[in-house]
CSV table of C-alpha atoms and ligand atoms in Angstrom, one decimal:
chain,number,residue,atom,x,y,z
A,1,UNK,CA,39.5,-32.2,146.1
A,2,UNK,CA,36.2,-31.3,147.0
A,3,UNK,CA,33.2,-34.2,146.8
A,4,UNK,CA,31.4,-31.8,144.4
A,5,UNK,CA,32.8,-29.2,142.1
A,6,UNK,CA,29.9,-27.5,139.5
A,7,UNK,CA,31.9,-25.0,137.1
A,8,UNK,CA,28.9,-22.9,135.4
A,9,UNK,CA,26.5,-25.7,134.8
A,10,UNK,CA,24.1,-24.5,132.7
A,11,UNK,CA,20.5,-26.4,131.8
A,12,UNK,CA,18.1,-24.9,129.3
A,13,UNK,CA,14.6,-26.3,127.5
A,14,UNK,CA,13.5,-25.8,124.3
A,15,UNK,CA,10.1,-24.6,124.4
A,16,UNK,CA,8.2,-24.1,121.2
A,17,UNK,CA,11.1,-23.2,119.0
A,18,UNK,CA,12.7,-21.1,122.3
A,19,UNK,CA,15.3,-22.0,124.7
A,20,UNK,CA,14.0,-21.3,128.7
A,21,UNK,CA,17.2,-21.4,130.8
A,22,UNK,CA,16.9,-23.3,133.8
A,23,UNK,CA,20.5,-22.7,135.0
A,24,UNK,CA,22.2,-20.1,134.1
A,25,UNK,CA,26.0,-20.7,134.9
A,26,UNK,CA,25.8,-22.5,138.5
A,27,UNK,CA,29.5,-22.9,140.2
A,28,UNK,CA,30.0,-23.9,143.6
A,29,UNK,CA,31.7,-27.2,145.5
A,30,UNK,CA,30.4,-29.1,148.3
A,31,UNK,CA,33.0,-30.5,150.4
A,32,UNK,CA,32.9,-33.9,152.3
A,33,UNK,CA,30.9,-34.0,155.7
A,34,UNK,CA,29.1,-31.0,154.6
A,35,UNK,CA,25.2,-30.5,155.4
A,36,UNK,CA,23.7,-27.8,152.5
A,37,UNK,CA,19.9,-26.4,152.7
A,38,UNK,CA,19.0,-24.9,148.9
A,39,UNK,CA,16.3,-22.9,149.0
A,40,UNK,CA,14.7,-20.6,146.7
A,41,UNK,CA,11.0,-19.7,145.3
A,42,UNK,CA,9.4,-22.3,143.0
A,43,UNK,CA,10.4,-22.2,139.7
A,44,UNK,CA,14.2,-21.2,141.0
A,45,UNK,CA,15.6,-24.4,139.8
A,46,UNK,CA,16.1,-26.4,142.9
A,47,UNK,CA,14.9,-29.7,141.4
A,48,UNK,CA,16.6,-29.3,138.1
A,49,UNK,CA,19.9,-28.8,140.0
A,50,UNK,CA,19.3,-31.8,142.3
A,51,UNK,CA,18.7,-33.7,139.5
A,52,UNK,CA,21.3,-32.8,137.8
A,53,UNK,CA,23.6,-33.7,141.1
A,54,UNK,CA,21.8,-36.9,141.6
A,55,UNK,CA,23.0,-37.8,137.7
A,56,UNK,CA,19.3,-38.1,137.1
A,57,UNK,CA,20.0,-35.3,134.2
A,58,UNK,CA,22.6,-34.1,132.0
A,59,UNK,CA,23.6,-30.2,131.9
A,60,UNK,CA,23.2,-28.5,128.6
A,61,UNK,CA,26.9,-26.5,129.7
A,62,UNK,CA,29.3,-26.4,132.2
A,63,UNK,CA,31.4,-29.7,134.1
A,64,UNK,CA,30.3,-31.7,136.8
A,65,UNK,CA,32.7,-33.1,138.8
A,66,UNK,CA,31.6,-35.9,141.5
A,67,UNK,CA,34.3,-37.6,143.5
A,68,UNK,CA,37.0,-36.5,140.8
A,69,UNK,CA,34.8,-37.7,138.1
A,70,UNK,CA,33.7,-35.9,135.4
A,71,UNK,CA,29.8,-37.1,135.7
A,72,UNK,CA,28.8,-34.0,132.7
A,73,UNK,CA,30.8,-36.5,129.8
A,74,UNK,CA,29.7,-39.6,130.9
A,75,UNK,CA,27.1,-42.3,129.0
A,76,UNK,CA,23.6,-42.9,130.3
A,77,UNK,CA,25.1,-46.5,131.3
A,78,UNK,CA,28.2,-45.0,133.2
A,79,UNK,CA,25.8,-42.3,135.0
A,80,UNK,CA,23.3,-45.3,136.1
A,81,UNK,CA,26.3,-47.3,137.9
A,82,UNK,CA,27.9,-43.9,139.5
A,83,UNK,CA,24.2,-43.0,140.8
A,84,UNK,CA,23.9,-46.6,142.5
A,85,UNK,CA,27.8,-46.4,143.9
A,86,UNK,CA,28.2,-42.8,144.8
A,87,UNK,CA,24.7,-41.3,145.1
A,88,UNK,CA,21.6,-41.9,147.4
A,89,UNK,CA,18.4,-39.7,146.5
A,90,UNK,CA,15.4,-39.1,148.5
A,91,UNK,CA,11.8,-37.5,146.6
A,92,UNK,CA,9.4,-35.4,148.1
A,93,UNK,CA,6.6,-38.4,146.9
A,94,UNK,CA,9.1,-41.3,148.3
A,95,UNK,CA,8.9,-43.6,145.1
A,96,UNK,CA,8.8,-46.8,146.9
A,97,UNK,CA,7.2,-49.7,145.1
A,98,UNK,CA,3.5,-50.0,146.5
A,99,UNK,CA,3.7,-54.0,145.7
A,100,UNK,CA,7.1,-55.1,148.4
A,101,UNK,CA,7.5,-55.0,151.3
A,102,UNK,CA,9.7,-52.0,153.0
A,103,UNK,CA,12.8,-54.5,153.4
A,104,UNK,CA,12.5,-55.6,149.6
A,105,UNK,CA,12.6,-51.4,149.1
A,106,UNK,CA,15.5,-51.1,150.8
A,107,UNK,CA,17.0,-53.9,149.4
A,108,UNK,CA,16.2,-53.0,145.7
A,109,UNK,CA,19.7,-50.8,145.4
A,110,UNK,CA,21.9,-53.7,146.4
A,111,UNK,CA,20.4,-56.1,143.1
A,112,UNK,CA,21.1,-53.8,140.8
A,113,UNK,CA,25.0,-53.5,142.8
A,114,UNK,CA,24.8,-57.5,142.0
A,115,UNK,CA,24.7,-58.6,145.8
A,116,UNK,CA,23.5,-61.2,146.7
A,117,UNK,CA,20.4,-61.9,148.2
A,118,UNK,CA,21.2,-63.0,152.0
A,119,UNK,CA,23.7,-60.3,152.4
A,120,UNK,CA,20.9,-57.9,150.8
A,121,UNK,CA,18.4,-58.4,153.3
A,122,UNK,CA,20.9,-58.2,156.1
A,123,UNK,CA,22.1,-55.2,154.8
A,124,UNK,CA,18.5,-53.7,154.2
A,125,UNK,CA,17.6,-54.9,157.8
A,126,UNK,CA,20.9,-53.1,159.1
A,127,UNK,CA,19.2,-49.8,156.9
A,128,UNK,CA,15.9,-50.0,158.0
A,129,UNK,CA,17.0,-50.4,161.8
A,130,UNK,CA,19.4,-47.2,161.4
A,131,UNK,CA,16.3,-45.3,160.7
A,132,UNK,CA,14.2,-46.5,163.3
A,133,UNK,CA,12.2,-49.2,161.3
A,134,UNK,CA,13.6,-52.4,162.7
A,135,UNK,CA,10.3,-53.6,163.6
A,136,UNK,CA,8.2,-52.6,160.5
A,137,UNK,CA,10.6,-54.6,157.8
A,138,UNK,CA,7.3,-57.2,156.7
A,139,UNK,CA,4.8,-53.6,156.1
A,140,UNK,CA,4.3,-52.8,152.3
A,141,UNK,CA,4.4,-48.7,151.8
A,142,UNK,CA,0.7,-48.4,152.5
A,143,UNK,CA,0.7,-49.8,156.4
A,144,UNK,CA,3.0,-47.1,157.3
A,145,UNK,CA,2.7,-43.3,157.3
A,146,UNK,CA,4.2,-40.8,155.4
A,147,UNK,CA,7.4,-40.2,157.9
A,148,UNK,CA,7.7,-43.9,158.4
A,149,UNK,CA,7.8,-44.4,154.1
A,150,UNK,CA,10.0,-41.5,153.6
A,151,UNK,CA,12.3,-43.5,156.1
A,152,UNK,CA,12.3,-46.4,154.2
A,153,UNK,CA,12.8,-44.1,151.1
A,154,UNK,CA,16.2,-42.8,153.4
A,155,UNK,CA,17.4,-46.2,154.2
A,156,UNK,CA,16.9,-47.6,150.6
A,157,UNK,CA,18.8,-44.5,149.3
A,158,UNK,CA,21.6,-45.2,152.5
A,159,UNK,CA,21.9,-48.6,151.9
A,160,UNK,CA,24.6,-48.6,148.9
A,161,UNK,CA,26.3,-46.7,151.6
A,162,UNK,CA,26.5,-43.3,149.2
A,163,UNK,CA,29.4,-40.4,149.1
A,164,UNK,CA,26.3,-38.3,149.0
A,165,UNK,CA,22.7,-38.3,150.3
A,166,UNK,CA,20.2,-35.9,147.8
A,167,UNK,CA,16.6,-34.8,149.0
A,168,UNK,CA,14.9,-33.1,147.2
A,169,UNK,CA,11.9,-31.5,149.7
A,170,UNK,CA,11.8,-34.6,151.7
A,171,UNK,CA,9.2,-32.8,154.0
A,172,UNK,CA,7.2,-31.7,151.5
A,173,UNK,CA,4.3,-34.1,151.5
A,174,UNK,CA,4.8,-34.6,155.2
A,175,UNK,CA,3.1,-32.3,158.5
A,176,UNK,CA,5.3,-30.7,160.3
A,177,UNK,CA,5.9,-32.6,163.5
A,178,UNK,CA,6.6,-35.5,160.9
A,179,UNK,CA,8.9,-33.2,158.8
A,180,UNK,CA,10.7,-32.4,162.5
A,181,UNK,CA,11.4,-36.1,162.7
A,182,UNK,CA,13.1,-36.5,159.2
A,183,UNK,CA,15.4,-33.7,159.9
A,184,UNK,CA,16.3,-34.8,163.4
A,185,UNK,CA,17.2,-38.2,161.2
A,186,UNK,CA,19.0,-36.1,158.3
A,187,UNK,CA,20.9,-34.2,161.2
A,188,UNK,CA,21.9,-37.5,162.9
A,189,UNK,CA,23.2,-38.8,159.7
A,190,UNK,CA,25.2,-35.6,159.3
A,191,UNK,CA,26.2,-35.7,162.6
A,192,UNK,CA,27.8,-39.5,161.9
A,193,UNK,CA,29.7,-37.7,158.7
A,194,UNK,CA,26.9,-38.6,156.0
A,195,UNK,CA,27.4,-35.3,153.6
A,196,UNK,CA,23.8,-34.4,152.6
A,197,UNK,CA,22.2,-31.6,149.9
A,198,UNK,CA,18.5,-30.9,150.6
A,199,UNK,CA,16.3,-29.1,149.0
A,200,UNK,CA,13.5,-27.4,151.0
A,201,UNK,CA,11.9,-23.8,150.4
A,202,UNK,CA,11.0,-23.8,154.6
A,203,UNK,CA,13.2,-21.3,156.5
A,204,UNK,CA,12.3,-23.2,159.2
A,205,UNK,CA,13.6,-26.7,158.0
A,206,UNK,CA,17.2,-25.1,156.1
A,207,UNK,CA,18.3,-23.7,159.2
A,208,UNK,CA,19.2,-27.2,160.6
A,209,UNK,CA,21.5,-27.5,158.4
A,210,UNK,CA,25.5,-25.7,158.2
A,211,UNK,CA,24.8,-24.2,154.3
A,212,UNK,CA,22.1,-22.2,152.9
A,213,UNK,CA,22.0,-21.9,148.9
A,214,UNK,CA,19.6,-19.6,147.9
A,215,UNK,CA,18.6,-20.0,143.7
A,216,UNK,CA,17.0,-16.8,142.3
A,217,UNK,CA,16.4,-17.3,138.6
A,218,UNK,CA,18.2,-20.3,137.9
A,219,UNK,CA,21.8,-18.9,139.4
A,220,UNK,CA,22.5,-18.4,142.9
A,221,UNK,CA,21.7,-16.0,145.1
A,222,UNK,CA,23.5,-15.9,148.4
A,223,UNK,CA,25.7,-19.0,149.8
A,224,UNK,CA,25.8,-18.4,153.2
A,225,UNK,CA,27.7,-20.6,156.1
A,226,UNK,CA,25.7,-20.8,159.5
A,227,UNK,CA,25.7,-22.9,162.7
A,228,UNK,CA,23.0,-25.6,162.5
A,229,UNK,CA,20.6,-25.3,164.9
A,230,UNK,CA,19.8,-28.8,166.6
A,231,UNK,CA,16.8,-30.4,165.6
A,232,UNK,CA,15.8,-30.8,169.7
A,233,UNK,CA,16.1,-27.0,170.3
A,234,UNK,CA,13.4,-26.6,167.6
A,235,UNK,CA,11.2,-28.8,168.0
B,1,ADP,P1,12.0,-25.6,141.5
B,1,ADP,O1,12.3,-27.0,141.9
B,1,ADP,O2,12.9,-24.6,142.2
B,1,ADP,O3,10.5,-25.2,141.8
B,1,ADP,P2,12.5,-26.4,138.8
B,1,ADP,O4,13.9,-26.8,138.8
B,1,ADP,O5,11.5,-27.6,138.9
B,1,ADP,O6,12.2,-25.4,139.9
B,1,ADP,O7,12.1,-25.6,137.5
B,1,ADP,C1,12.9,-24.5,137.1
B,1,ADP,C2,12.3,-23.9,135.9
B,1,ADP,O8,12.5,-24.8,134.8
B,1,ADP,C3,10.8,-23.6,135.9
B,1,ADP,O9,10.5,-22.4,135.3
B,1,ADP,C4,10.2,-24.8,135.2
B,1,ADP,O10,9.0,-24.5,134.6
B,1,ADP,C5,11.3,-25.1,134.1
B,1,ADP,N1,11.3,-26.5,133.8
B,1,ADP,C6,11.6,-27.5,134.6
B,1,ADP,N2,11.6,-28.7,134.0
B,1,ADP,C7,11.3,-28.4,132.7
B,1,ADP,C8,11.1,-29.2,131.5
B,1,ADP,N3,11.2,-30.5,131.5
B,1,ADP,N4,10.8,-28.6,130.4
B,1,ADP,C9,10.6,-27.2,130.3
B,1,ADP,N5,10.8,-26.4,131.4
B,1,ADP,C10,11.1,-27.0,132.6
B,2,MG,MG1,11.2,-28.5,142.8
């Protein structure tokens, strides 16, 4: 059984009295341990399939299936606990909380999992150390740049321990020797079995991973299998 099975997954708006269509009929799986780039032009769809895979939407068509389950029939309730057991998500803005430190961030997942508070931290602290943060756990988001706060936006989104990482143009916001040091950390995660979907529209950044999706118009394009080039050989 594959980790992700979308069978024509369709999302449209309605838009002064008229339906734009998103997705038109998307059908693919990812498998376990896999590392998938989607690219396409803006306006392709990218985000409103990640979101859709992150159960941060609901298709208007089609069945989503995530571990087995069927994510596209579930309540808002049931789609909020299998985001915080299955699911890690990473934004191009990071979304951490400006007010807590980053090892209250990273911690945040684990409250709403109901654990409690010593073995959060530890865990957090475990998170944070994994991506190279260990000795910036007391900084809020604004004493740390944008590689180190996407970081602590990775470790917060690792620390449930998720079937599933999701970024959705992680880099985007960042310059590119900074965006070279996210991949090389998405590629190590990948390397240690994490299975990760990423959304970039950089040629550049996709071909580090072992999948290309390419979106054209809401339906894909090409899916393409390649070998990943290393993050060192790049860089
Ligand atoms: P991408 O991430 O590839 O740039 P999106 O998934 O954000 O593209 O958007 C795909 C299309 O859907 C775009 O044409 C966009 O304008 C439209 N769209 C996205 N979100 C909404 C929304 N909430 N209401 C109406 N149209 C939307
Ligand atoms: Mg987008």
């Amino acid at each position: 059984m594959a980790l992700i099975e979308l069978d024509n997954i369709v999302r449209s708006y309605r838009l002064g009295g008229e339906d734009f269509h998103a997705l038109r009929g998307i059908t693919l799986t990812v498998e376990r341990g896999e590392f998938v780039a989607v690219m396409g032009q803006s306006g392709s769809g990218k985000s409103t399939l990640m979101n859709i895979l992150g159960c941060l939407d609901t298709p208007s068509g089609g069945d989503y299936r995530l571990a087995g389950e069927r994510v596209s029939a579930l309540s808002r309730a049931r789609l909020a606990q299998i985001r915080n057991r299955l699911i890690g998500f990473v934004f191009q803005n990071f979304n951490l909380l400006a007010r807590v430190s980053a090892l209250e961030n990273v911690a945040l997942p684990l409250a709403y999992a109901r654990v409690g508070r010593r073995e959060r931290l530890r865990r957090a602290q475990a998170a944070l150390e994994r991506v190279g943060l260990g000795a910036k756990l007391q900084n809020k988001p604004s004493q740390l740049s944008g590689g180190q706060q996407q970081r602590v936006a990775i470790a917060r989104a690792l620390v449930t321990e998720p079937q599933v990482l999701f970024a959705d143009e992680p880099t985007g916001n960042l310059d590119s020797v900074t965006s070279v040091a996210v991949i090389a950390l998405l590629q190590g995660l990948w390397r240690a079995g994490q299975t990760i979907v990423l959304v970039t529209h950089e040629p550049d950044i996709a071909a580090h991973a072992a999948r290309v999706i390419t979106l054209r118009d809401g339906q894909v394009l090409s899916d393409v299998r390649q070998q990943a080039v290393p993050v060192e050989a790049a860089a």
